[in-house]
Amino acid sequence: MTETNAYAQAGVDIEAADKAIELMKVWVEKAKRPEMIGGLGGFAGLFDASALTRYKRPLLATSTDGVGTKVAIAQKMDVHDTIGHDLVGMVVDDLVVCGAEPLFMTDYIATGRVVPERIAAIVKGIAEGCALAGCALVGGETAEHPGLLHPDEYDVAGATTGVVEADDLLGPARVRAGDVVLAMASSGLHSNGYSLVRHVFLRGTEAGGPGWALDRDVPELGRTLGEELLEPTRIYAKSCLDLARSVEVHAMSHVTGGGLAANLERVMPVELAADLDRATWTPAPIFDLVRRVGSVPQADLEATLNCGVGMVALLPAAEVEKATALLAGYGIDAWVAGEVVPAAERGGAVTLHGQHPGW
């Protein structure tokens, strides 16, 4: 009879964790930079900071986030190799808005039970996202929490560090009246507002909801509901860094929780305001579905979801043609959604007028 150690009896499987590490190594190798020292297994990830000597005054930037209740969709569908991609997008693109290049990232996965293949699939997504963002995955942690999480439950979080030359720092101080608001299309819902989305679609009929299933084919989407809800977050890092280096960009805003207006306000100086016209774009069908199926007021929708805009850049009107062409080269649709104007009343305000075509 095989003996089981006390830790295993408590629900923690060390052997499963070791197997997960072996399975994920092949993916971590794909998310390296020349400055990364060593590999998995150490107590800390190492990154050669001598690369910063080329900067006159390097400013380090850091960001941390998770993907919220989107993990519940991944768990219900038993699809785990995209959620890590979402995690990378949420953290690296917060750095990019100030002009910082993401250098390295670490992740944290908490689960009720370590299933090596599942953990490796999550890390695969993180590594692929890091490769898209140009940053190294220098380490992470997988923690087994029996009794706190159900066996097939998990949550993910990550943190990233980047660098920007002090003279190249983007932000409110650079924004000028007359700047245009260049909107960049999102790939879908990204990773915000899933508590609302799940409430709208998945709430049972006994609770007054439509009781949709994740495998429901939705003609407006051209695929199943679950496939749409797991669409990975677009990672803008490389394209936006190229944009900041190639044209005169004054500020950028990553549209996450709170929606377009609230996030754009974060980079607006107090003496200016932004006026946006909804008629300049049509959000992807998923946003209209949330609105109609859930009878969600447009104001609530816009305060929760990105509504088709995942990132914006504030720049002079003369730079628009060059900027849109550059972004098109990365496969990103971009358009002028509004302009920066002197603040008549409330400084820093962002207002939306008009209506999306077809709404």
JSON list of C-alpha atoms in Angstrom, two decimals, residues 74-205:
[
{"chain": "A", "resi": 74, "resn": "ALA", "atom": "CA", "xyz": [-13.09, 29.40, -19.14]},
{"chain": "A", "resi": 75, "resn": "GLN", "atom": "CA", "xyz": [-13.83, 26.94, -16.35]},
{"chain": "A", "resi": 76, "resn": "LYS", "atom": "CA", "xyz": [-17.36, 26.20, -17.57]},
{"chain": "A", "resi": 77, "resn": "MET", "atom": "CA", "xyz": [-16.09, 25.60, -21.10]},
{"chain": "A", "resi": 78, "resn": "ASP", "atom": "CA", "xyz": [-12.98, 23.72, -19.96]},
{"chain": "A", "resi": 79, "resn": "VAL", "atom": "CA", "xyz": [-10.88, 25.94, -22.23]},
{"chain": "A", "resi": 80, "resn": "HIS", "atom": "CA", "xyz": [-7.84, 27.32, -20.44]},
{"chain": "A", "resi": 81, "resn": "ASP", "atom": "CA", "xyz": [-5.27, 28.37, -23.05]},
{"chain": "A", "resi": 82, "resn": "THR", "atom": "CA", "xyz": [-6.67, 31.85, -23.73]},
{"chain": "A", "resi": 83, "resn": "ILE", "atom": "CA", "xyz": [-7.20, 33.26, -20.25]},
{"chain": "A", "resi": 84, "resn": "GLY", "atom": "CA", "xyz": [-3.46, 33.87, -19.83]},
{"chain": "A", "resi": 85, "resn": "HIS", "atom": "CA", "xyz": [-3.49, 35.93, -23.02]},
{"chain": "A", "resi": 86, "resn": "ASP", "atom": "CA", "xyz": [-6.17, 38.09, -21.35]},
{"chain": "A", "resi": 87, "resn": "LEU", "atom": "CA", "xyz": [-4.01, 38.48, -18.26]},
{"chain": "A", "resi": 88, "resn": "VAL", "atom": "CA", "xyz": [-1.06, 39.79, -20.25]},
{"chain": "A", "resi": 89, "resn": "GLY", "atom": "CA", "xyz": [-3.24, 42.25, -22.14]},
{"chain": "A", "resi": 90, "resn": "MET", "atom": "CA", "xyz": [-4.67, 43.65, -18.93]},
{"chain": "A", "resi": 91, "resn": "VAL", "atom": "CA", "xyz": [-1.29, 44.39, -17.36]},
{"chain": "A", "resi": 92, "resn": "VAL", "atom": "CA", "xyz": [1.07, 45.31, -20.21]},
{"chain": "A", "resi": 93, "resn": "ASP", "atom": "CA", "xyz": [-1.28, 47.76, -21.87]},
{"chain": "A", "resi": 94, "resn": "ASP", "atom": "CA", "xyz": [-1.62, 49.72, -18.64]},
{"chain": "A", "resi": 95, "resn": "LEU", "atom": "CA", "xyz": [2.12, 50.38, -18.93]},
{"chain": "A", "resi": 96, "resn": "VAL", "atom": "CA", "xyz": [2.03, 51.34, -22.57]},
{"chain": "A", "resi": 97, "resn": "VAL", "atom": "CA", "xyz": [-0.26, 54.33, -22.00]},
{"chain": "A", "resi": 98, "resn": "CYS", "atom": "CA", "xyz": [2.61, 56.23, -20.37]},
{"chain": "A", "resi": 99, "resn": "GLY", "atom": "CA", "xyz": [4.99, 55.17, -23.14]},
{"chain": "A", "resi": 100, "resn": "ALA", "atom": "CA", "xyz": [6.69, 52.44, -21.12]},
{"chain": "A", "resi": 101, "resn": "GLU", "atom": "CA", "xyz": [8.04, 49.31, -22.77]},
{"chain": "A", "resi": 102, "resn": "PRO", "atom": "CA", "xyz": [7.08, 46.17, -20.81]},
{"chain": "A", "resi": 103, "resn": "LEU", "atom": "CA", "xyz": [10.25, 44.30, -19.85]},
{"chain": "A", "resi": 104, "resn": "PHE", "atom": "CA", "xyz": [9.16, 41.34, -17.76]},
{"chain": "A", "resi": 105, "resn": "MET", "atom": "CA", "xyz": [6.15, 39.77, -16.08]},
{"chain": "A", "resi": 106, "resn": "THR", "atom": "CA", "xyz": [5.36, 37.36, -13.27]},
{"chain": "A", "resi": 107, "resn": "ASP", "atom": "CA", "xyz": [2.12, 35.47, -12.74]},
{"chain": "A", "resi": 108, "resn": "TYR", "atom": "CA", "xyz": [0.20, 33.92, -9.86]},
{"chain": "A", "resi": 109, "resn": "ILE", "atom": "CA", "xyz": [-2.27, 31.05, -10.27]},
{"chain": "A", "resi": 110, "resn": "ALA", "atom": "CA", "xyz": [-4.38, 29.93, -7.32]},
{"chain": "A", "resi": 111, "resn": "THR", "atom": "CA", "xyz": [-6.38, 26.73, -7.74]},
{"chain": "A", "resi": 112, "resn": "GLY", "atom": "CA", "xyz": [-8.36, 24.26, -5.68]},
{"chain": "A", "resi": 113, "resn": "ARG", "atom": "CA", "xyz": [-6.49, 21.34, -7.24]},
{"chain": "A", "resi": 114, "resn": "VAL", "atom": "CA", "xyz": [-3.40, 21.29, -9.45]},
{"chain": "A", "resi": 115, "resn": "VAL", "atom": "CA", "xyz": [-4.21, 19.57, -12.72]},
{"chain": "A", "resi": 116, "resn": "PRO", "atom": "CA", "xyz": [-0.86, 19.77, -14.53]},
{"chain": "A", "resi": 117, "resn": "GLU", "atom": "CA", "xyz": [-2.32, 19.95, -18.03]},
{"chain": "A", "resi": 118, "resn": "ARG", "atom": "CA", "xyz": [-4.69, 22.74, -17.02]},
{"chain": "A", "resi": 119, "resn": "ILE", "atom": "CA", "xyz": [-1.97, 24.80, -15.35]},
{"chain": "A", "resi": 120, "resn": "ALA", "atom": "CA", "xyz": [0.28, 24.30, -18.37]},
{"chain": "A", "resi": 121, "resn": "ALA", "atom": "CA", "xyz": [-2.53, 25.51, -20.66]},
{"chain": "A", "resi": 122, "resn": "ILE", "atom": "CA", "xyz": [-2.95, 28.68, -18.59]},
{"chain": "A", "resi": 123, "resn": "VAL", "atom": "CA", "xyz": [0.78, 29.35, -18.66]},
{"chain": "A", "resi": 124, "resn": "LYS", "atom": "CA", "xyz": [0.82, 28.66, -22.41]},
{"chain": "A", "resi": 125, "resn": "GLY", "atom": "CA", "xyz": [-1.59, 31.57, -22.87]},
{"chain": "A", "resi": 126, "resn": "ILE", "atom": "CA", "xyz": [0.49, 33.82, -20.61]},
{"chain": "A", "resi": 127, "resn": "ALA", "atom": "CA", "xyz": [3.69, 32.97, -22.49]},
{"chain": "A", "resi": 128, "resn": "GLU", "atom": "CA", "xyz": [2.09, 33.54, -25.88]},
{"chain": "A", "resi": 129, "resn": "GLY", "atom": "CA", "xyz": [0.73, 36.87, -24.66]},
{"chain": "A", "resi": 130, "resn": "CYS", "atom": "CA", "xyz": [4.16, 37.89, -23.38]},
{"chain": "A", "resi": 131, "resn": "ALA", "atom": "CA", "xyz": [5.67, 37.04, -26.77]},
{"chain": "A", "resi": 132, "resn": "LEU", "atom": "CA", "xyz": [3.08, 39.27, -28.45]},
{"chain": "A", "resi": 133, "resn": "ALA", "atom": "CA", "xyz": [3.86, 42.08, -26.01]},
{"chain": "A", "resi": 134, "resn": "GLY", "atom": "CA", "xyz": [7.63, 41.68, -26.29]},
{"chain": "A", "resi": 135, "resn": "CYS", "atom": "CA", "xyz": [8.19, 41.07, -22.58]},
{"chain": "A", "resi": 136, "resn": "ALA", "atom": "CA", "xyz": [9.78, 38.16, -20.76]},
{"chain": "A", "resi": 137, "resn": "LEU", "atom": "CA", "xyz": [7.93, 35.79, -18.43]},
{"chain": "A", "resi": 138, "resn": "VAL", "atom": "CA", "xyz": [10.56, 35.58, -15.70]},
{"chain": "A", "resi": 139, "resn": "GLY", "atom": "CA", "xyz": [8.66, 33.58, -13.11]},
{"chain": "A", "resi": 140, "resn": "GLY", "atom": "CA", "xyz": [5.44, 32.85, -11.33]},
{"chain": "A", "resi": 141, "resn": "GLU", "atom": "CA", "xyz": [3.70, 30.87, -8.64]},
{"chain": "A", "resi": 142, "resn": "THR", "atom": "CA", "xyz": [1.08, 28.14, -8.64]},
{"chain": "A", "resi": 143, "resn": "ALA", "atom": "CA", "xyz": [-0.66, 27.72, -5.30]},
{"chain": "A", "resi": 144, "resn": "GLU", "atom": "CA", "xyz": [-3.02, 24.89, -4.40]},
{"chain": "A", "resi": 145, "resn": "HIS", "atom": "CA", "xyz": [-5.80, 26.03, -2.06]},
{"chain": "A", "resi": 146, "resn": "PRO", "atom": "CA", "xyz": [-8.01, 23.03, -1.18]},
{"chain": "A", "resi": 147, "resn": "GLY", "atom": "CA", "xyz": [-10.97, 24.02, 0.93]},
{"chain": "A", "resi": 148, "resn": "LEU", "atom": "CA", "xyz": [-10.75, 27.64, -0.20]},
{"chain": "A", "resi": 149, "resn": "LEU", "atom": "CA", "xyz": [-11.37, 26.95, -3.90]},
{"chain": "A", "resi": 150, "resn": "HIS", "atom": "CA", "xyz": [-13.30, 24.06, -5.40]},
{"chain": "A", "resi": 151, "resn": "PRO", "atom": "CA", "xyz": [-11.10, 21.46, -7.16]},
{"chain": "A", "resi": 152, "resn": "ASP", "atom": "CA", "xyz": [-11.74, 22.84, -10.65]},
{"chain": "A", "resi": 153, "resn": "GLU", "atom": "CA", "xyz": [-11.71, 26.52, -9.69]},
{"chain": "A", "resi": 154, "resn": "TYR", "atom": "CA", "xyz": [-8.78, 28.84, -10.20]},
{"chain": "A", "resi": 155, "resn": "ASP", "atom": "CA", "xyz": [-7.92, 32.51, -10.42]},
{"chain": "A", "resi": 156, "resn": "VAL", "atom": "CA", "xyz": [-5.03, 34.25, -12.12]},
{"chain": "A", "resi": 157, "resn": "ALA", "atom": "CA", "xyz": [-3.18, 37.49, -11.52]},
{"chain": "A", "resi": 158, "resn": "GLY", "atom": "CA", "xyz": [-0.01, 39.04, -12.83]},
{"chain": "A", "resi": 159, "resn": "ALA", "atom": "CA", "xyz": [2.37, 41.94, -12.53]},
{"chain": "A", "resi": 160, "resn": "THR", "atom": "CA", "xyz": [4.65, 43.54, -15.07]},
{"chain": "A", "resi": 161, "resn": "THR", "atom": "CA", "xyz": [7.49, 46.05, -15.01]},
{"chain": "A", "resi": 162, "resn": "GLY", "atom": "CA", "xyz": [8.50, 48.37, -17.81]},
{"chain": "A", "resi": 163, "resn": "VAL", "atom": "CA", "xyz": [10.66, 51.39, -18.51]},
{"chain": "A", "resi": 164, "resn": "VAL", "atom": "CA", "xyz": [10.27, 54.75, -20.24]},
{"chain": "A", "resi": 165, "resn": "GLU", "atom": "CA", "xyz": [12.69, 57.59, -20.82]},
{"chain": "A", "resi": 166, "resn": "ALA", "atom": "CA", "xyz": [11.61, 60.50, -18.59]},
{"chain": "A", "resi": 167, "resn": "ASP", "atom": "CA", "xyz": [11.56, 62.91, -21.54]},
{"chain": "A", "resi": 168, "resn": "ASP", "atom": "CA", "xyz": [9.25, 60.55, -23.46]},
{"chain": "A", "resi": 169, "resn": "LEU", "atom": "CA", "xyz": [6.69, 60.11, -20.70]},
{"chain": "A", "resi": 170, "resn": "LEU", "atom": "CA", "xyz": [3.15, 60.42, -22.06]},
{"chain": "A", "resi": 171, "resn": "GLY", "atom": "CA", "xyz": [0.29, 61.88, -20.06]},
{"chain": "A", "resi": 172, "resn": "PRO", "atom": "CA", "xyz": [-2.00, 64.83, -19.29]},
{"chain": "A", "resi": 173, "resn": "ALA", "atom": "CA", "xyz": [0.79, 67.41, -19.32]},
{"chain": "A", "resi": 174, "resn": "ARG", "atom": "CA", "xyz": [1.26, 66.92, -23.06]},
{"chain": "A", "resi": 175, "resn": "VAL", "atom": "CA", "xyz": [-2.41, 67.09, -24.11]},
{"chain": "A", "resi": 176, "resn": "ARG", "atom": "CA", "xyz": [-3.47, 70.20, -26.03]},
{"chain": "A", "resi": 177, "resn": "ALA", "atom": "CA", "xyz": [-6.76, 71.68, -27.21]},
{"chain": "A", "resi": 178, "resn": "GLY", "atom": "CA", "xyz": [-7.30, 70.60, -30.79]},
{"chain": "A", "resi": 179, "resn": "ASP", "atom": "CA", "xyz": [-5.85, 67.13, -30.28]},
{"chain": "A", "resi": 180, "resn": "VAL", "atom": "CA", "xyz": [-7.92, 64.38, -31.79]},
{"chain": "A", "resi": 181, "resn": "VAL", "atom": "CA", "xyz": [-9.06, 61.27, -29.95]},
{"chain": "A", "resi": 182, "resn": "LEU", "atom": "CA", "xyz": [-7.92, 58.34, -32.08]},
{"chain": "A", "resi": 183, "resn": "ALA", "atom": "CA", "xyz": [-9.91, 55.24, -31.12]},
{"chain": "A", "resi": 184, "resn": "MET", "atom": "CA", "xyz": [-8.51, 51.73, -31.60]},
{"chain": "A", "resi": 185, "resn": "ALA", "atom": "CA", "xyz": [-10.92, 48.84, -32.01]},
{"chain": "A", "resi": 186, "resn": "SER", "atom": "CA", "xyz": [-11.20, 46.23, -29.29]},
{"chain": "A", "resi": 187, "resn": "SER", "atom": "CA", "xyz": [-11.30, 42.51, -30.11]},
{"chain": "A", "resi": 188, "resn": "GLY", "atom": "CA", "xyz": [-14.55, 42.19, -28.16]},
{"chain": "A", "resi": 189, "resn": "LEU", "atom": "CA", "xyz": [-15.40, 42.39, -24.48]},
{"chain": "A", "resi": 190, "resn": "HIS", "atom": "CA", "xyz": [-11.73, 42.00, -23.46]},
{"chain": "A", "resi": 191, "resn": "SER", "atom": "CA", "xyz": [-11.71, 41.18, -19.72]},
{"chain": "A", "resi": 192, "resn": "ASN", "atom": "CA", "xyz": [-14.03, 43.64, -18.03]},
{"chain": "A", "resi": 193, "resn": "GLY", "atom": "CA", "xyz": [-17.69, 43.62, -17.12]},
{"chain": "A", "resi": 194, "resn": "TYR", "atom": "CA", "xyz": [-18.11, 39.86, -17.08]},
{"chain": "A", "resi": 195, "resn": "SER", "atom": "CA", "xyz": [-20.22, 39.95, -13.94]},
{"chain": "A", "resi": 196, "resn": "LEU", "atom": "CA", "xyz": [-22.74, 42.01, -15.91]},
{"chain": "A", "resi": 197, "resn": "VAL", "atom": "CA", "xyz": [-22.38, 39.87, -19.05]},
{"chain": "A", "resi": 198, "resn": "ARG", "atom": "CA", "xyz": [-22.85, 36.61, -17.15]},
{"chain": "A", "resi": 199, "resn": "HIS", "atom": "CA", "xyz": [-25.87, 38.08, -15.37]},
{"chain": "A", "resi": 200, "resn": "VAL", "atom": "CA", "xyz": [-27.42, 39.12, -18.69]},
{"chain": "A", "resi": 201, "resn": "PHE", "atom": "CA", "xyz": [-26.94, 35.88, -20.61]},
{"chain": "A", "resi": 202, "resn": "LEU", "atom": "CA", "xyz": [-26.55, 33.04, -18.12]},
{"chain": "A", "resi": 203, "resn": "ARG", "atom": "CA", "xyz": [-29.06, 33.90, -15.41]},
{"chain": "A", "resi": 204, "resn": "GLY", "atom": "CA", "xyz": [-31.75, 31.21, -15.33]},
{"chain": "A", "resi": 205, "resn": "THR", "atom": "CA", "xyz": [-35.32, 31.76, -16.42]}
]
